[in-house]
PDB file of C-alpha atoms and ligand atoms in Angstrom:
ATOM      1  CA  CYS A  28      88.274  89.831  96.800  1.00 58.00           C
ATOM      2  CA  SER A  29      86.645  93.177  95.886  1.00 52.00           C
ATOM      3  CA  ALA A  30      90.123  94.920  95.779  1.00 59.00           C
ATOM      4  CA  ILE A  31      91.340  92.585  93.122  1.00 67.00           C
ATOM      5  CA  PRO A  32      90.321  93.604  89.516  1.00 70.00           C
ATOM      6  CA  PHE A  33      90.673  90.057  88.188  1.00 70.00           C
ATOM      7  CA  PHE A  34      87.802  88.910  90.466  1.00 72.00           C
ATOM      8  CA  GLY A  35      85.846  92.071  89.576  1.00 68.00           C
ATOM      9  CA  ALA A  36      85.758  90.753  86.006  1.00 63.00           C
ATOM     10  CA  ILE A  37      83.928  87.566  87.167  1.00 65.00           C
ATOM     11  CA  ASP A  38      80.162  87.053  87.118  1.00 67.00           C
ATOM     12  CA  PRO A  39      79.108  87.452  90.738  1.00 72.00           C
ATOM     13  CA  ASP A  40      77.391  83.998  90.721  1.00 70.00           C
ATOM     14  CA  LEU A  41      80.519  82.422  89.504  1.00 66.00           C
ATOM     15  CA  LEU A  42      82.529  84.355  92.044  1.00 70.00           C
ATOM     16  CA  ASP A  43      80.451  82.827  94.777  1.00 74.00           C
ATOM     17  CA  LYS A  44      81.390  79.368  93.518  1.00 68.00           C
ATOM     18  CA  VAL A  45      85.113  80.184  93.340  1.00 70.00           C
ATOM     19  CA  LEU A  46      85.669  81.970  96.567  1.00 76.00           C
ATOM     20  CA  PRO A  47      85.681  78.734  98.661  1.00 79.00           C
ATOM     21  CA  TYR A  48      88.610  77.526  96.527  1.00 78.00           C
ATOM     22  CA  VAL A  49      90.725  80.637  97.120  1.00 86.00           C
ATOM     23  CA  ARG A  50      93.132  80.254 100.002  1.00 90.00           C
ATOM     24  CA  GLU A  51      94.822  82.987 101.966  1.00 91.00           C
ATOM     25  CA  MET A  52      98.455  83.081 102.844  1.00 94.00           C
ATOM     26  CA  VAL A  53     100.707  85.709 104.518  1.00 96.00           C
ATOM     27  CA  CYS A  54     104.414  85.982 103.697  1.00 96.00           C
ATOM     28  CA  LYS A  55     106.950  88.160 105.549  1.00 96.00           C
ATOM     29  CA  ARG A  56     109.279  90.450 103.699  1.00 94.00           C
ATOM     30  CA  GLY A  57     112.086  88.376 102.062  1.00 95.00           C
ATOM     31  CA  THR A  58     109.954  85.181 101.823  1.00 97.00           C
ATOM     32  CA  ILE A  59     110.323  83.497  98.428  1.00 98.00           C
ATOM     33  CA  VAL A  60     106.852  82.624  97.066  1.00 98.00           C
ATOM     34  CA  PHE A  61     108.433  80.467  94.376  1.00 97.00           C
ATOM     35  CA  PHE A  62     111.746  80.224  92.474  1.00 97.00           C
ATOM     36  CA  GLU A  63     112.403  80.680  88.783  1.00 97.00           C
ATOM     37  CA  LYS A  64     112.256  77.249  87.011  1.00 96.00           C
ATOM     38  CA  ASP A  65     110.131  75.658  89.765  1.00 96.00           C
ATOM     39  CA  GLU A  66     107.125  73.786  88.535  1.00 94.00           C
ATOM     40  CA  GLY A  67     103.990  75.623  89.325  1.00 93.00           C
ATOM     41  CA  ASP A  68     100.236  74.953  89.484  1.00 92.00           C
ATOM     42  CA  THR A  69      99.107  77.900  91.564  1.00 94.00           C
ATOM     43  CA  MET A  70      98.567  81.635  90.774  1.00 93.00           C
ATOM     44  CA  TYR A  71      98.622  84.348  93.335  1.00 94.00           C
ATOM     45  CA  PHE A  72      96.547  87.542  93.954  1.00 91.00           C
ATOM     46  CA  ILE A  73      97.966  90.384  96.050  1.00 92.00           C
ATOM     47  CA  ARG A  74      95.586  91.471  98.711  1.00 89.00           C
ATOM     48  CA  SER A  75      98.019  93.784 100.418  1.00 90.00           C
ATOM     49  CA  GLY A  76     101.796  94.403 100.280  1.00 92.00           C
ATOM     50  CA  SER A  77     104.091  94.039  97.328  1.00 93.00           C
ATOM     51  CA  VAL A  78     106.099  91.347  95.534  1.00 96.00           C
ATOM     52  CA  ASP A  79     109.273  91.588  93.484  1.00 96.00           C
ATOM     53  CA  ILE A  80     109.414  89.529  90.334  1.00 97.00           C
ATOM     54  CA  TYR A  81     113.043  88.920  89.280  1.00 97.00           C
ATOM     55  CA  THR A  82     115.524  86.753  87.496  1.00 96.00           C
ATOM     56  CA  PHE A  83     118.788  85.927  89.235  1.00 93.00           C
ATOM     57  CA  ASP A  84     121.692  83.760  87.792  1.00 90.00           C
ATOM     58  CA  GLY A  85     123.576  83.493  90.993  1.00 87.00           C
ATOM     59  CA  THR A  86     125.483  86.783  90.590  1.00 87.00           C
ATOM     60  CA  LYS A  87     123.296  89.245  88.686  1.00 89.00           C
ATOM     61  CA  LYS A  88     119.737  90.110  89.523  1.00 92.00           C
ATOM     62  CA  VAL A  89     117.207  91.969  87.393  1.00 94.00           C
ATOM     63  CA  ILE A  90     113.895  93.059  88.884  1.00 95.00           C
ATOM     64  CA  LEU A  91     111.318  92.769  86.153  1.00 95.00           C
ATOM     65  CA  ALA A  92     108.417  94.209  88.029  1.00 93.00           C
ATOM     66  CA  THR A  93     107.289  95.112  91.480  1.00 92.00           C
ATOM     67  CA  LEU A  94     103.686  94.083  91.798  1.00 93.00           C
ATOM     68  CA  ARG A  95     101.218  95.507  94.366  1.00 90.00           C
ATOM     69  CA  GLU A  96      97.731  95.139  95.843  1.00 88.00           C
ATOM     70  CA  GLY A  97      95.276  94.186  93.109  1.00 86.00           C
ATOM     71  CA  ASP A  98      98.010  92.589  90.830  1.00 89.00           C
ATOM     72  CA  TYR A  99      98.425  88.928  90.254  1.00 92.00           C
ATOM     73  CA  PHE A 100     101.274  86.643  89.222  1.00 95.00           C
ATOM     74  CA  GLY A 101     102.096  82.958  88.512  1.00 96.00           C
ATOM     75  CA  GLU A 102      99.569  82.741  85.755  1.00 93.00           C
ATOM     76  CA  MET A 103     102.122  81.867  83.088  1.00 93.00           C
ATOM     77  CA  ALA A 104     103.141  78.513  84.401  1.00 92.00           C
ATOM     78  CA  LEU A 105      99.447  77.907  85.164  1.00 89.00           C
ATOM     79  CA  ILE A 106      98.227  78.463  81.610  1.00 87.00           C
ATOM     80  CA  ARG A 107     100.606  75.983  79.981  1.00 86.00           C
ATOM     81  CA  PRO A 108     100.967  72.818  82.023  1.00 84.00           C
ATOM     82  CA  GLY A 109     104.649  71.714  81.863  1.00 89.00           C
ATOM     83  CA  LEU A 110     106.044  75.198  81.708  1.00 91.00           C
ATOM     84  CA  VAL A 111     108.225  76.297  84.664  1.00 96.00           C
ATOM     85  CA  ARG A 112     108.171  79.576  86.433  1.00 97.00           C
ATOM     86  CA  SER A 113     109.650  82.293  84.253  1.00 96.00           C
ATOM     87  CA  ALA A 114     110.928  84.274  87.225  1.00 97.00           C
ATOM     88  CA  THR A 115     111.275  84.275  91.095  1.00 98.00           C
ATOM     89  CA  ALA A 116     108.586  85.972  93.282  1.00 98.00           C
ATOM     90  CA  GLU A 117     109.689  87.405  96.604  1.00 97.00           C
ATOM     91  CA  ALA A 118     107.741  89.343  99.186  1.00 97.00           C
ATOM     92  CA  ALA A 119     109.221  92.921  99.139  1.00 93.00           C
ATOM     93  CA  GLU A 120     107.269  93.633 102.366  1.00 91.00           C
ATOM     94  CA  THR A 121     104.682  91.631 104.389  1.00 94.00           C
ATOM     95  CA  VAL A 122     102.191  90.448 101.784  1.00 95.00           C
ATOM     96  CA  LYS A 123      98.777  88.910 101.987  1.00 94.00           C
ATOM     97  CA  LEU A 124      98.054  86.606  99.001  1.00 95.00           C
ATOM     98  CA  TYR A 125      95.068  84.740  97.771  1.00 92.00           C
ATOM     99  CA  THR A 126      96.118  81.530  95.920  1.00 94.00           C
ATOM    100  CA  LEU A 127      94.087  79.670  93.176  1.00 92.00           C
ATOM    101  CA  GLY A 128      95.013  76.219  91.859  1.00 92.00           C
ATOM    102  CA  ARG A 129      95.130  75.253  88.206  1.00 91.00           C
ATOM    103  CA  SER A 130      91.903  73.239  88.057  1.00 89.00           C
ATOM    104  CA  ASP A 131      89.831  76.030  89.676  1.00 88.00           C
ATOM    105  CA  PHE A 132      91.513  78.627  87.387  1.00 88.00           C
ATOM    106  CA  GLU A 133      90.660  76.493  84.260  1.00 88.00           C
ATOM    107  CA  HIS A 134      87.217  76.044  85.503  1.00 85.00           C
ATOM    108  CA  LEU A 135      86.821  79.854  85.920  1.00 83.00           C
ATOM    109  CA  VAL A 136      88.342  80.755  82.599  1.00 84.00           C
ATOM    110  CA  ALA A 137      86.220  78.133  80.767  1.00 86.00           C
ATOM    111  CA  SER A 138      83.067  79.533  82.470  1.00 82.00           C
ATOM    112  CA  ASP A 139      83.602  83.255  81.707  1.00 80.00           C
ATOM    113  CA  PRO A 140      85.274  84.341  78.545  1.00 81.00           C
ATOM    114  CA  ARG A 141      85.596  87.880  79.790  1.00 80.00           C
ATOM    115  CA  LEU A 142      88.334  86.567  82.122  1.00 82.00           C
ATOM    116  CA  VAL A 143      90.373  85.646  79.037  1.00 85.00           C
ATOM    117  CA  ILE A 144      90.098  89.182  77.704  1.00 87.00           C
ATOM    118  CA  HIS A 145      90.969  90.572  81.072  1.00 84.00           C
ATOM    119  CA  LEU A 146      94.087  88.370  81.229  1.00 88.00           C
ATOM    120  CA  LEU A 147      95.008  89.361  77.722  1.00 92.00           C
ATOM    121  CA  GLU A 148      94.724  93.101  78.443  1.00 91.00           C
ATOM    122  CA  ASP A 149      96.990  92.766  81.555  1.00 90.00           C
ATOM    123  CA  THR A 150      99.442  90.632  79.562  1.00 93.00           C
ATOM    124  CA  MET A 151      99.520  93.384  76.767  1.00 96.00           C
ATOM    125  CA  GLU A 152     100.198  96.000  79.351  1.00 93.00           C
ATOM    126  CA  ARG A 153     103.066  93.957  80.784  1.00 93.00           C
ATOM    127  CA  LEU A 154     104.395  93.527  77.223  1.00 95.00           C
ATOM    128  CA  ARG A 155     104.177  97.327  76.653  1.00 94.00           C
ATOM    129  CA  ARG A 156     106.301  97.923  79.752  1.00 91.00           C
ATOM    130  CA  ALA A 157     108.743  95.221  78.873  1.00 93.00           C
ATOM    131  CA  ASN A 158     109.202  96.825  75.353  1.00 95.00           C
ATOM    132  CA  ARG A 159     109.893 100.117  77.044  1.00 91.00           C
ATOM    133  CA  GLN A 160     112.440  98.477  79.303  1.00 90.00           C
ATOM    134  CA  ILE A 161     114.132  96.950  76.323  1.00 92.00           C
ATOM    135  CA  TYR A 162     114.385 100.365  74.581  1.00 92.00           C
ATOM    136  CA  GLU A 163     115.745 102.052  77.655  1.00 90.00           C
ATOM    137  CA  LEU A 164     118.259  99.296  78.461  1.00 90.00           C
ATOM    138  CA  THR A 165     119.416  99.383  74.769  1.00 93.00           C
ATOM    139  CA  PHE A 166     119.730 103.137  74.157  1.00 93.00           C
ATOM    140  CA  LEU A 167     119.861 105.081  77.430  1.00 93.00           C
ATOM    141  CA  ASN A 168     122.911 105.559  79.631  1.00 95.00           C
ATOM    142  CA  VAL A 169     122.744 104.417  83.181  1.00 96.00           C
ATOM    143  CA  ARG A 170     122.156 107.893  84.713  1.00 95.00           C
ATOM    144  CA  THR A 171     119.202 108.543  82.403  1.00 95.00           C
ATOM    145  CA  ARG A 172     117.834 105.055  83.084  1.00 95.00           C
ATOM    146  CA  ILE A 173     117.804 105.758  86.757  1.00 96.00           C
ATOM    147  CA  ILE A 174     116.126 109.127  86.376  1.00 95.00           C
ATOM    148  CA  LYS A 175     113.437 107.767  84.034  1.00 93.00           C
ATOM    149  CA  ARG A 176     112.755 104.753  86.249  1.00 93.00           C
ATOM    150  CA  LEU A 177     112.152 107.170  89.179  1.00 94.00           C
ATOM    151  CA  ALA A 178     109.721 109.199  87.057  1.00 92.00           C
ATOM    152  CA  ARG A 179     107.878 105.907  86.101  1.00 90.00           C
ATOM    153  CA  LEU A 180     107.818 104.718  89.667  1.00 92.00           C
ATOM    154  CA  ALA A 181     106.163 107.997  90.454  1.00 92.00           C
ATOM    155  CA  GLU A 182     103.491 107.345  87.775  1.00 89.00           C
ATOM    156  CA  GLU A 183     102.893 103.719  88.891  1.00 85.00           C
ATOM    157  CA  HIS A 184     103.313 103.875  92.668  1.00 86.00           C
ATOM    158  CA  GLY A 185     103.052 107.672  93.271  1.00 91.00           C
ATOM    159  CA  ARG A 186     101.026 109.657  95.760  1.00 92.00           C
ATOM    160  CA  ARG A 187     100.521 113.386  95.015  1.00 94.00           C
ATOM    161  CA  THR A 188     101.446 115.769  97.797  1.00 93.00           C
ATOM    162  CA  ASP A 189     101.591 119.528  97.985  1.00 92.00           C
ATOM    163  CA  GLU A 190     105.227 119.497  96.860  1.00 92.00           C
ATOM    164  CA  GLY A 191     105.265 116.898  94.146  1.00 93.00           C
ATOM    165  CA  VAL A 192     104.782 113.076  93.944  1.00 95.00           C
ATOM    166  CA  LEU A 193     105.933 110.676  96.550  1.00 95.00           C
ATOM    167  CA  ILE A 194     106.972 107.190  95.395  1.00 93.00           C
ATOM    168  CA  ASP A 195     104.993 105.170  97.920  1.00 88.00           C
ATOM    169  CA  MET A 196     107.443 102.329  98.466  1.00 86.00           C
ATOM    170  CA  LYS A 197     110.592 101.981 100.507  1.00 83.00           C
ATOM    171  CA  LEU A 198     113.409 101.816  97.914  1.00 89.00           C
ATOM    172  CA  THR A 199     116.859 100.800  98.740  1.00 91.00           C
ATOM    173  CA  HIS A 200     119.703 101.941  96.445  1.00 95.00           C
ATOM    174  CA  GLN A 201     120.293  98.252  95.659  1.00 94.00           C
ATOM    175  CA  HIS A 202     116.636  97.710  94.687  1.00 93.00           C
ATOM    176  CA  LEU A 203     116.706 100.642  92.253  1.00 95.00           C
ATOM    177  CA  ALA A 204     120.029  99.397  90.838  1.00 96.00           C
ATOM    178  CA  ASP A 205     118.531  95.970  90.244  1.00 95.00           C
ATOM    179  CA  MET A 206     115.644  97.570  88.388  1.00 94.00           C
ATOM    180  CA  VAL A 207     117.912  99.291  85.800  1.00 95.00           C
ATOM    181  CA  GLY A 208     121.003  97.122  85.490  1.00 93.00           C
ATOM    182  CA  ALA A 209     123.203  99.475  87.435  1.00 95.00           C
ATOM    183  CA  VAL A 210     125.604  99.042  90.356  1.00 95.00           C
ATOM    184  CA  ARG A 211     124.540 100.465  93.777  1.00 96.00           C
ATOM    185  CA  GLU A 212     127.276 103.082  93.828  1.00 97.00           C
ATOM    186  CA  THR A 213     125.978 104.630  90.601  1.00 97.00           C
ATOM    187  CA  VAL A 214     122.452 104.943  92.067  1.00 97.00           C
ATOM    188  CA  THR A 215     123.911 106.600  95.190  1.00 97.00           C
ATOM    189  CA  LYS A 216     125.795 109.121  92.986  1.00 97.00           C
ATOM    190  CA  VAL A 217     122.817 109.940  90.904  1.00 96.00           C
ATOM    191  CA  LEU A 218     120.389 110.232  93.826  1.00 96.00           C
ATOM    192  CA  LEU A 219     122.884 112.704  95.521  1.00 96.00           C
ATOM    193  CA  GLU A 220     123.072 114.772  92.360  1.00 95.00           C
ATOM    194  CA  LEU A 221     119.235 114.915  92.091  1.00 95.00           C
ATOM    195  CA  GLN A 222     119.058 116.032  95.709  1.00 95.00           C
ATOM    196  CA  GLU A 223     121.645 118.592  95.225  1.00 95.00           C
ATOM    197  CA  ASN A 224     119.854 120.195  92.265  1.00 92.00           C
ATOM    198  CA  ASN A 225     116.536 120.047  94.055  1.00 92.00           C
ATOM    199  CA  SER A 226     114.786 117.515  91.828  1.00 93.00           C
ATOM    200  CA  ILE A 227     114.081 115.024  94.676  1.00 95.00           C
ATOM    201  CA  ARG A 228     114.067 114.730  98.424  1.00 95.00           C
ATOM    202  CA  VAL A 229     114.544 111.410 100.304  1.00 93.00           C
ATOM    203  CA  GLU A 230     112.205 110.925 103.482  1.00 88.00           C
ATOM    204  CA  ASN A 231     112.202 107.608 105.384  1.00 86.00           C
ATOM    205  CA  LYS A 232     113.651 105.740 102.495  1.00 86.00           C
ATOM    206  CA  LYS A 233     110.919 107.074 100.241  1.00 92.00           C
ATOM    207  CA  ILE A 234     111.602 109.437  97.374  1.00 95.00           C
ATOM    208  CA  LEU A 235     109.641 112.661  96.692  1.00 95.00           C
ATOM    209  CA  ILE A 236     109.975 113.956  93.180  1.00 95.00           C
ATOM    210  CA  PHE A 237     109.126 117.600  92.765  1.00 94.00           C
ATOM    211  CA  ASP A 238     108.392 117.520  89.073  1.00 90.00           C
ATOM    212  CA  PRO A 239     108.101 113.985  87.628  1.00 87.00           C
ATOM    213  CA  GLU A 240     107.039 115.255  84.123  1.00 87.00           C
ATOM    214  CA  GLN A 241     110.175 117.223  83.737  1.00 85.00           C
ATOM    215  CA  MET A 242     112.219 114.247  84.919  1.00 84.00           C
ATOM    216  CA  MET A 243     110.495 112.024  82.320  1.00 81.00           C
ATOM    217  CA  ARG A 244     111.340 114.454  79.481  1.00 80.00           C
ATOM    218  CA  LEU A 245     115.072 114.080  80.174  1.00 69.00           C
ATOM    219  CA  GLU A 246     117.052 112.430  77.409  1.00 60.00           C
TER     220      GLU A 246
HETATM  221  P1  CMP B  11     105.159  82.484  86.086  1.00 56.94           P
HETATM  222  O1  CMP B  11     106.066  82.310  84.905  1.00 56.94           O
HETATM  223  O2  CMP B  11     104.226  81.413  86.440  1.00 56.94           O
HETATM  224  O3  CMP B  11     106.083  82.871  87.363  1.00 56.94           O
HETATM  225  C1  CMP B  11     106.693  84.179  87.350  1.00 56.94           C
HETATM  226  C2  CMP B  11     105.611  85.173  87.192  1.00 56.94           C
HETATM  227  O4  CMP B  11     106.053  86.503  87.143  1.00 56.94           O
HETATM  228  C3  CMP B  11     104.949  85.001  85.905  1.00 56.94           C
HETATM  229  O5  CMP B  11     104.200  83.827  85.822  1.00 56.94           O
HETATM  230  C4  CMP B  11     104.171  86.387  85.733  1.00 56.94           C
HETATM  231  O6  CMP B  11     103.006  86.245  86.483  1.00 56.94           O
HETATM  232  C5  CMP B  11     105.235  87.286  86.394  1.00 56.94           C
HETATM  233  N1  CMP B  11     106.078  88.013  85.422  1.00 56.94           N
HETATM  234  C6  CMP B  11     106.934  87.478  84.628  1.00 56.94           C
HETATM  235  N2  CMP B  11     107.564  88.530  83.805  1.00 56.94           N
HETATM  236  C7  CMP B  11     106.873  89.638  84.179  1.00 56.94           C
HETATM  237  C8  CMP B  11     107.062  90.976  83.765  1.00 56.94           C
HETATM  238  N3  CMP B  11     107.928  91.331  82.780  1.00 56.94           N
HETATM  239  N4  CMP B  11     106.218  91.921  84.296  1.00 56.94           N
HETATM  240  C9  CMP B  11     105.349  91.574  85.230  1.00 56.94           C
HETATM  241  N5  CMP B  11     105.222  90.214  85.727  1.00 56.94           N
HETATM  242  C10 CMP B  11     105.999  89.274  85.170  1.00 56.94           C
END
């Protein structure tokens, strides 16, 4: 559990008591961990791999977040019994998860108040990101949204190389489109434009951005 910050916030004695209750599961790419509106009494910690969190009404899909190693999800339905899942969780690649049931979670939170602060800090960060997304979806045109999202993905999932920052996830054009409320064809067009003006390069479905700061400043 050492790679999971949530567990790092727990008193080691308490952690020893909790670990026996944590179960491990592995999901292949495309596996739905749970659907939006399902009832839920389990939360999940990502040990490796990544998970897409999205809403889907049967035709339109919006990816709210892509969570990675060290992140957790499913805590919202857990905190308030009776609340259903606010979004669908799908393995974006093979993912190893640790699961924790409601009563063990409640026991943990009651035993160590620092966990509540930790959860609150993460929730505030998610709210901050969601607010930024609201601004971008409201005021920016689709081309700028795509470019800014690439710059943000470089911040959040980037690995520095000699030439720039490599977004360390395999991104399909559809995936990127679902993150910014665009259609796939527009993403393809904008990515071609960015390649032609030497702002990005695509290698093995991964995008290298030569100067993410300059891309972020774009209006
Ligand atoms: P829950 O509502 O139980 O199921 C869906 C989960 O997705 C939710 O708990 C959170 O853990 C996670 N989630 C929902 N919205 C966001 C968001 N905007 N950013 C990151 N994670 C989210």
